[in-house]
Short mmCIF file of C-alpha atoms in Angstrom, two decimals:
data_model
loop_
_atom_site.label_atom_id
_atom_site.label_comp_id
_atom_site.label_asym_id
_atom_site.label_seq_id
_atom_site.Cartn_x
_atom_site.Cartn_y
_atom_site.Cartn_z
CA MET A 523 -26.41 31.75 -101.97
CA PRO A 524 -23.90 32.60 -99.16
CA ALA A 525 -20.47 33.87 -100.19
CA PRO A 526 -17.60 31.31 -100.15
CA PRO A 527 -15.71 31.13 -96.84
CA ARG A 528 -12.56 32.72 -98.45
CA ARG A 529 -14.56 35.66 -99.80
CA ARG A 530 -16.32 36.21 -96.45
CA ARG A 531 -13.01 36.23 -94.62
CA ALA A 532 -11.69 38.80 -97.15
CA ALA A 533 -14.65 40.94 -96.60
CA LEU A 534 -14.26 40.78 -92.84
CA ARG A 535 -10.56 41.77 -93.14
CA ALA A 536 -11.46 44.73 -95.35
CA THR A 537 -14.13 45.83 -92.86
CA SER A 538 -11.61 45.59 -90.02
CA LEU A 539 -9.06 47.62 -91.93
CA ARG A 540 -11.64 50.34 -92.65
CA LEU A 541 -12.65 50.49 -89.05
CA ALA A 542 -8.97 50.77 -87.99
CA SER A 543 -8.33 53.55 -90.55
CA LEU A 544 -11.43 55.38 -89.38
CA THR A 545 -10.36 54.98 -85.78
CA THR A 546 -6.94 56.51 -86.47
CA ALA A 547 -8.36 59.41 -88.48
CA LEU A 548 -10.93 60.34 -85.94
CA VAL A 549 -8.60 60.02 -82.98
CA THR A 550 -6.15 62.28 -84.74
CA LEU A 551 -8.75 64.83 -85.59
CA ALA A 552 -10.24 64.76 -82.03
CA GLY A 553 -6.78 65.16 -80.54
CA CYS A 554 -6.12 68.26 -82.52
CA GLN A 555 -9.46 69.72 -81.59
CA ARG A 556 -8.88 69.10 -77.85
CA VAL A 557 -5.53 71.00 -77.92
CA GLU A 558 -7.61 74.05 -78.83
CA ALA A 559 -10.43 73.31 -76.39
CA ASN A 560 -10.62 75.06 -73.03
CA LEU A 561 -12.42 72.99 -70.38
CA ALA A 562 -13.24 76.15 -68.47
CA ASP A 563 -15.77 77.02 -71.18
CA ARG A 564 -17.54 73.61 -71.38
CA ARG A 565 -18.20 70.35 -69.64
CA VAL A 566 -15.82 67.40 -69.94
CA ARG A 567 -16.93 64.96 -72.68
CA VAL A 568 -16.82 61.44 -71.21
CA VAL A 569 -17.57 58.07 -72.86
CA ALA A 570 -18.02 55.06 -70.65
CA THR A 571 -18.60 51.56 -71.82
CA THR A 572 -21.01 50.03 -69.29
CA GLY A 573 -23.86 51.59 -67.42
CA MET A 574 -22.24 50.93 -64.04
CA ILE A 575 -19.15 52.95 -65.06
CA ALA A 576 -21.22 55.72 -66.55
CA ASP A 577 -23.13 56.00 -63.32
CA ILE A 578 -19.86 56.49 -61.34
CA VAL A 579 -18.81 59.29 -63.75
CA ARG A 580 -22.11 61.00 -63.20
CA GLN A 581 -21.99 60.72 -59.48
CA VAL A 582 -18.31 61.94 -59.27
CA GLY A 583 -18.33 64.42 -62.19
CA GLY A 584 -21.76 66.13 -61.50
CA GLU A 585 -22.49 69.13 -63.67
CA ARG A 586 -18.86 69.12 -64.91
CA VAL A 587 -19.28 66.10 -67.16
CA GLN A 588 -21.26 65.19 -70.22
CA VAL A 589 -21.52 61.43 -70.15
CA THR A 590 -22.21 59.04 -73.04
CA GLY A 591 -22.69 55.35 -72.24
CA LEU A 592 -21.92 53.00 -75.12
CA MET A 593 -23.74 49.89 -73.73
CA GLY A 594 -27.32 50.49 -72.66
CA PRO A 595 -29.84 48.33 -70.72
CA GLY A 596 -29.79 44.64 -71.79
CA VAL A 597 -26.54 44.93 -73.72
CA ASP A 598 -23.98 42.23 -73.12
CA PRO A 599 -20.42 43.73 -72.89
CA HIS A 600 -18.82 40.34 -73.51
CA LEU A 601 -20.24 40.34 -77.03
CA PHE A 602 -20.30 44.03 -77.80
CA LYS A 603 -18.53 45.19 -80.98
CA ALA A 604 -17.88 48.86 -81.66
CA SER A 605 -19.55 50.19 -84.83
CA GLU A 606 -18.17 52.95 -86.85
CA GLY A 607 -20.56 55.30 -85.08
CA ASP A 608 -19.25 54.12 -81.72
CA VAL A 609 -15.71 54.73 -82.78
CA GLY A 610 -16.68 58.24 -83.75
CA THR A 611 -18.24 58.79 -80.29
CA LEU A 612 -15.14 57.48 -78.57
CA ALA A 613 -12.91 59.72 -80.70
CA ALA A 614 -14.84 62.80 -79.78
CA ALA A 615 -14.33 62.26 -76.00
CA ASP A 616 -11.99 64.05 -73.74
CA ILE A 617 -11.61 60.90 -71.64
CA ILE A 618 -12.79 57.25 -71.91
CA PHE A 619 -13.54 54.90 -69.12
CA TYR A 620 -13.91 51.12 -69.49
CA ASN A 621 -13.96 48.18 -67.14
CA GLY A 622 -10.99 46.16 -68.43
CA LEU A 623 -10.02 42.62 -67.39
CA HIS A 624 -11.27 41.58 -70.71
CA LEU A 625 -14.89 42.37 -70.02
CA GLU A 626 -15.20 44.34 -73.29
CA ALA A 627 -13.11 41.69 -74.96
CA LYS A 628 -13.96 42.65 -78.58
CA MET A 629 -12.94 46.33 -78.17
CA GLY A 630 -9.26 45.75 -77.25
CA ASP A 631 -7.93 47.04 -80.57
CA VAL A 632 -10.10 50.16 -80.39
CA PHE A 633 -8.96 51.05 -76.92
CA ALA A 634 -5.29 50.60 -77.89
CA GLN A 635 -5.73 53.11 -80.74
CA MET A 636 -7.67 55.56 -78.58
CA ARG A 637 -5.03 55.44 -75.85
CA GLU A 638 -2.53 57.12 -78.16
CA ARG A 639 -4.25 60.43 -77.98
CA ILE A 640 -7.10 60.21 -75.48
CA PRO A 641 -6.85 59.32 -71.73
CA THR A 642 -8.35 55.80 -71.72
CA VAL A 643 -8.84 54.38 -68.24
CA ALA A 644 -9.63 50.84 -67.22
CA VAL A 645 -11.33 51.27 -63.79
CA ALA A 646 -11.15 47.62 -62.69
CA GLU A 647 -7.46 47.28 -63.46
CA ALA A 648 -6.58 49.64 -60.52
CA LEU A 649 -7.35 46.74 -58.14
CA ASP A 650 -4.55 44.68 -56.63
CA THR A 651 -4.47 41.43 -58.51
CA ALA A 652 -4.16 39.66 -55.14
CA ILE A 653 -7.81 40.37 -54.45
CA LEU A 654 -9.07 39.56 -57.92
CA LEU A 655 -10.68 36.15 -58.69
CA ARG A 656 -9.04 33.94 -61.31
CA PRO A 657 -11.35 30.91 -61.89
CA PRO A 658 -9.53 27.96 -63.45
CA GLU A 659 -12.17 27.60 -66.13
CA PHE A 660 -11.33 31.12 -67.48
CA ALA A 661 -7.87 30.20 -68.86
CA GLY A 662 -5.85 32.17 -66.46
CA ALA A 663 -7.72 35.48 -66.88
CA PHE A 664 -9.28 37.49 -64.03
CA ASP A 665 -12.97 37.58 -63.41
CA PRO A 666 -14.01 41.10 -64.59
CA HIS A 667 -17.33 41.32 -62.74
CA VAL A 668 -15.85 43.34 -59.77
CA TRP A 669 -18.92 45.64 -59.36
CA MET A 670 -20.84 42.74 -57.85
CA ASP A 671 -18.89 43.34 -54.55
CA VAL A 672 -19.78 46.87 -53.45
CA ALA A 673 -16.60 47.24 -51.48
CA LEU A 674 -14.44 46.45 -54.44
CA TRP A 675 -16.43 48.87 -56.69
CA ARG A 676 -15.34 51.66 -54.34
CA HIS A 677 -11.90 51.35 -55.91
CA ALA A 678 -13.43 52.12 -59.37
CA VAL A 679 -14.81 55.35 -57.85
CA GLY A 680 -11.33 56.48 -56.82
CA ARG A 681 -10.03 55.67 -60.24
CA VAL A 682 -12.64 57.81 -61.92
CA ARG A 683 -12.15 60.67 -59.40
CA ASP A 684 -8.35 60.76 -59.98
CA ALA A 685 -8.58 60.64 -63.78
CA LEU A 686 -11.10 63.41 -63.89
CA ALA A 687 -9.04 65.48 -61.51
CA ARG A 688 -5.93 65.13 -63.68
CA LEU A 689 -7.86 66.13 -66.79
CA ASP A 690 -9.89 69.07 -65.22
CA THR A 691 -7.55 70.29 -62.50
CA ALA A 692 -9.61 73.42 -61.79
CA HIS A 693 -12.43 71.29 -60.49
CA ALA A 694 -10.33 68.61 -58.65
CA ALA A 695 -11.82 69.66 -55.27
CA GLN A 696 -15.35 69.25 -56.53
CA PHE A 697 -14.56 65.74 -57.86
CA GLU A 698 -12.99 64.83 -54.45
CA ALA A 699 -16.07 66.02 -52.57
CA ASP A 700 -18.56 64.31 -54.86
CA ALA A 701 -16.54 61.10 -54.69
CA ALA A 702 -16.45 61.16 -50.96
CA ARG A 703 -20.26 61.68 -50.75
CA TYR A 704 -20.81 58.76 -53.15
CA LEU A 705 -18.47 56.44 -51.25
CA VAL A 706 -20.56 57.03 -48.09
CA GLU A 707 -23.57 55.98 -50.19
CA LEU A 708 -21.80 52.83 -51.31
CA ASP A 709 -20.90 52.05 -47.68
CA SER A 710 -24.62 52.26 -46.79
CA LEU A 711 -25.42 50.03 -49.81
CA ASP A 712 -22.95 47.40 -48.71
CA ALA A 713 -24.42 47.43 -45.16
CA TYR A 714 -27.93 47.05 -46.67
CA VAL A 715 -26.94 44.00 -48.75
CA ARG A 716 -25.36 42.39 -45.61
CA ALA A 717 -28.54 43.02 -43.54
CA GLN A 718 -30.69 41.35 -46.23
CA VAL A 719 -28.46 38.46 -46.50
CA ALA A 720 -28.52 37.97 -42.73
CA SER A 721 -32.25 37.24 -43.03
CA LEU A 722 -31.58 34.29 -45.22
CA PRO A 723 -30.66 30.95 -43.58
CA GLU A 724 -27.11 29.84 -44.60
CA GLU A 725 -28.43 26.68 -46.36
CA ARG A 726 -30.47 28.84 -48.66
CA ARG A 727 -27.52 31.04 -49.70
CA VAL A 728 -27.05 29.44 -53.08
CA LEU A 729 -27.33 31.45 -56.26
CA VAL A 730 -27.82 29.81 -59.70
CA THR A 731 -27.80 32.14 -62.72
CA ALA A 732 -27.13 32.08 -66.45
CA HIS A 733 -23.35 32.89 -66.24
CA ASP A 734 -20.71 33.38 -63.56
CA ALA A 735 -21.25 37.16 -63.11
CA PHE A 736 -21.82 36.83 -59.38
CA ASN A 737 -18.59 35.19 -58.02
CA TYR A 738 -17.51 38.51 -56.32
CA PHE A 739 -20.97 38.78 -54.91
CA GLY A 740 -20.77 35.20 -53.56
CA ARG A 741 -17.36 35.72 -51.97
CA ALA A 742 -18.33 39.07 -50.38
CA TYR A 743 -21.70 38.00 -49.00
CA GLY A 744 -21.38 34.32 -48.39
CA PHE A 745 -23.24 32.72 -51.29
CA ASP A 746 -22.42 29.49 -53.15
CA VAL A 747 -22.64 30.72 -56.83
CA ARG A 748 -23.24 28.55 -59.82
CA GLY A 749 -23.36 29.97 -63.34
CA LEU A 750 -24.30 27.81 -66.33
CA GLN A 751 -22.18 29.51 -69.06
CA GLY A 752 -19.05 30.40 -67.16
CA LEU A 753 -17.56 33.88 -66.86
CA SER A 754 -18.19 34.95 -70.47
CA THR A 755 -21.44 34.66 -72.33
CA ALA A 756 -19.40 33.96 -75.42
CA THR A 757 -19.14 30.38 -74.16
CA GLU A 758 -22.00 27.88 -74.85
CA ALA A 759 -23.45 25.53 -72.29
CA GLY A 760 -24.05 21.96 -73.47
CA THR A 761 -26.61 19.35 -72.45
CA ALA A 762 -24.19 17.78 -69.99
CA ASP A 763 -23.72 21.22 -68.26
CA VAL A 764 -27.49 21.66 -68.06
CA ARG A 765 -28.02 18.23 -66.48
CA GLU A 766 -25.10 18.60 -64.05
CA LEU A 767 -26.55 21.88 -62.81
CA ALA A 768 -30.08 20.35 -62.58
CA VAL A 769 -28.74 17.51 -60.43
CA PHE A 770 -27.02 20.08 -58.14
CA ILE A 771 -30.27 22.06 -57.80
CA ARG A 772 -32.29 18.94 -57.03
CA ASP A 773 -29.74 17.71 -54.47
CA ARG A 774 -29.64 21.06 -52.65
CA GLY A 775 -33.43 21.36 -52.81
CA LEU A 776 -33.23 24.92 -54.18
CA PRO A 777 -36.55 26.74 -54.45
CA ALA A 778 -35.46 29.25 -57.15
CA ILE A 779 -32.93 30.06 -59.90
CA PHE A 780 -32.50 33.33 -61.76
CA VAL A 781 -32.33 34.78 -65.24
CA GLU A 782 -30.32 37.82 -66.20
CA THR A 783 -31.50 40.94 -68.04
CA SER A 784 -28.56 40.86 -70.60
CA ILE A 785 -28.77 37.20 -71.45
CA SER A 786 -31.46 35.20 -73.11
CA PRO A 787 -33.63 33.28 -70.49
CA ARG A 788 -33.64 30.10 -72.56
CA THR A 789 -30.55 28.54 -70.94
CA ILE A 790 -32.03 28.90 -67.42
CA GLU A 791 -35.35 27.81 -68.62
CA ALA A 792 -33.60 24.64 -70.01
CA VAL A 793 -32.13 24.08 -66.54
CA GLN A 794 -35.57 24.56 -64.94
CA ALA A 795 -37.02 21.88 -67.28
CA ALA A 796 -34.15 19.43 -66.62
CA THR A 797 -34.66 19.88 -62.89
CA ARG A 798 -38.35 19.26 -63.06
CA ALA A 799 -37.58 16.07 -65.10
CA LEU A 800 -35.52 14.93 -62.14
CA GLY A 801 -38.56 15.30 -59.95
CA HIS A 802 -37.76 18.75 -58.28
CA ASP A 803 -39.94 21.73 -59.04
CA VAL A 804 -37.69 24.82 -59.13
CA ARG A 805 -39.07 28.14 -60.17
CA ILE A 806 -37.57 31.24 -61.87
CA GLY A 807 -37.07 33.57 -58.95
CA GLY A 808 -36.76 36.73 -60.89
CA SER A 809 -34.62 38.63 -63.27
CA LEU A 810 -31.18 39.98 -62.04
CA TYR A 811 -29.01 42.79 -63.44
CA SER A 812 -25.60 41.44 -64.15
CA ASP A 813 -23.61 43.07 -67.01
CA ALA A 814 -25.99 46.06 -67.49
CA LEU A 815 -28.17 48.51 -65.59
CA GLY A 816 -31.89 48.88 -65.99
CA ASN A 817 -33.60 51.53 -68.02
CA PRO A 818 -32.81 55.18 -67.18
CA GLY A 819 -35.25 56.71 -64.79
CA THR A 820 -36.07 53.39 -63.17
CA PRO A 821 -34.75 52.31 -59.74
CA ALA A 822 -32.33 49.85 -61.41
CA GLY A 823 -31.10 52.56 -63.78
CA THR A 824 -28.39 53.38 -61.23
CA TYR A 825 -25.75 51.20 -59.68
CA VAL A 826 -27.19 51.56 -56.20
CA GLY A 827 -30.63 50.67 -57.52
CA MET A 828 -29.30 47.77 -59.47
CA ILE A 829 -27.70 46.17 -56.46
CA ARG A 830 -30.68 46.78 -54.24
CA HIS A 831 -32.99 45.17 -56.81
CA ASN A 832 -30.66 42.15 -57.08
CA ILE A 833 -30.32 41.44 -53.33
CA ASP A 834 -34.08 42.04 -52.68
CA THR A 835 -34.99 39.66 -55.45
CA ILE A 836 -32.55 37.02 -54.47
CA VAL A 837 -33.56 37.00 -50.81
CA ALA A 838 -37.25 37.02 -51.50
CA ALA A 839 -37.10 34.13 -53.93
CA LEU A 840 -34.75 31.96 -51.87
CA LEU A 841 -36.93 32.50 -48.78
CA GLY A 842 -39.85 31.16 -50.86
CA ALA A 843 -41.80 34.49 -51.08
CA THR A 844 -43.30 35.66 -54.28
CA ALA A 845 -40.72 37.54 -56.26
#
């Protein structure tokens, strides 16, 4: 028999208090250990929340960093909660990088505690708020999915570079050089995306996915973007939302819609079924990487590979080719 609601709430409060106490203890211990540590004798221990951020750190830090990513392939950062093991991993770091803008919404208290003794850097919050999107349906908050615009993601590279240089000053020149090399690679990536988009007729530049992770992509590369669940996957789409999107797809005559690797495909499959019920046959054009990279060692296991996979999949499907 399930525990009464009051007992469950008490248990949850007790768990939260234990986690907060553990966080404080581990951060204090790790802080004392770092005072005695000499970075000249070892690599910088870095913890990054998402795969996209971890990839930047590896690109900029090179052999000077030992990177641990908290959220692996297929993990949804909107719903991620830090376990006691995750807290221990964070507390043992020399520096922590996270996206910010409420992407890792359930980790706010943990970051606040870590920040007292460990450099804890929100890479997306370096951006001028004037260039951030603030969709009305997200209750005044900014859209956190800035990595979908390659030019915007360049700012995150600078944020990582500068933070590593402050921490490990002896290797600042190396971080500067590696960041400069990576920024050239990102410029080439941005040009590749634009070239691929140019092959797609303007009337076909409509992207329908499970949630609104692609708004920055749409603004940068000229797509009309529609997501079923809104900016955060913590929201649920209702029957009316599904039907409204199905009517839009039918009216626009779209050939394909897309699932995402970090979200169950069932919502997009429901949209597909509803569209077919309206007399328009739309297919699943492929799986896109939105909030997480692919598996390590695969092309989509890096940020550059992820973006190339996405644009290749989108263009092929919307042109009507086999994805």
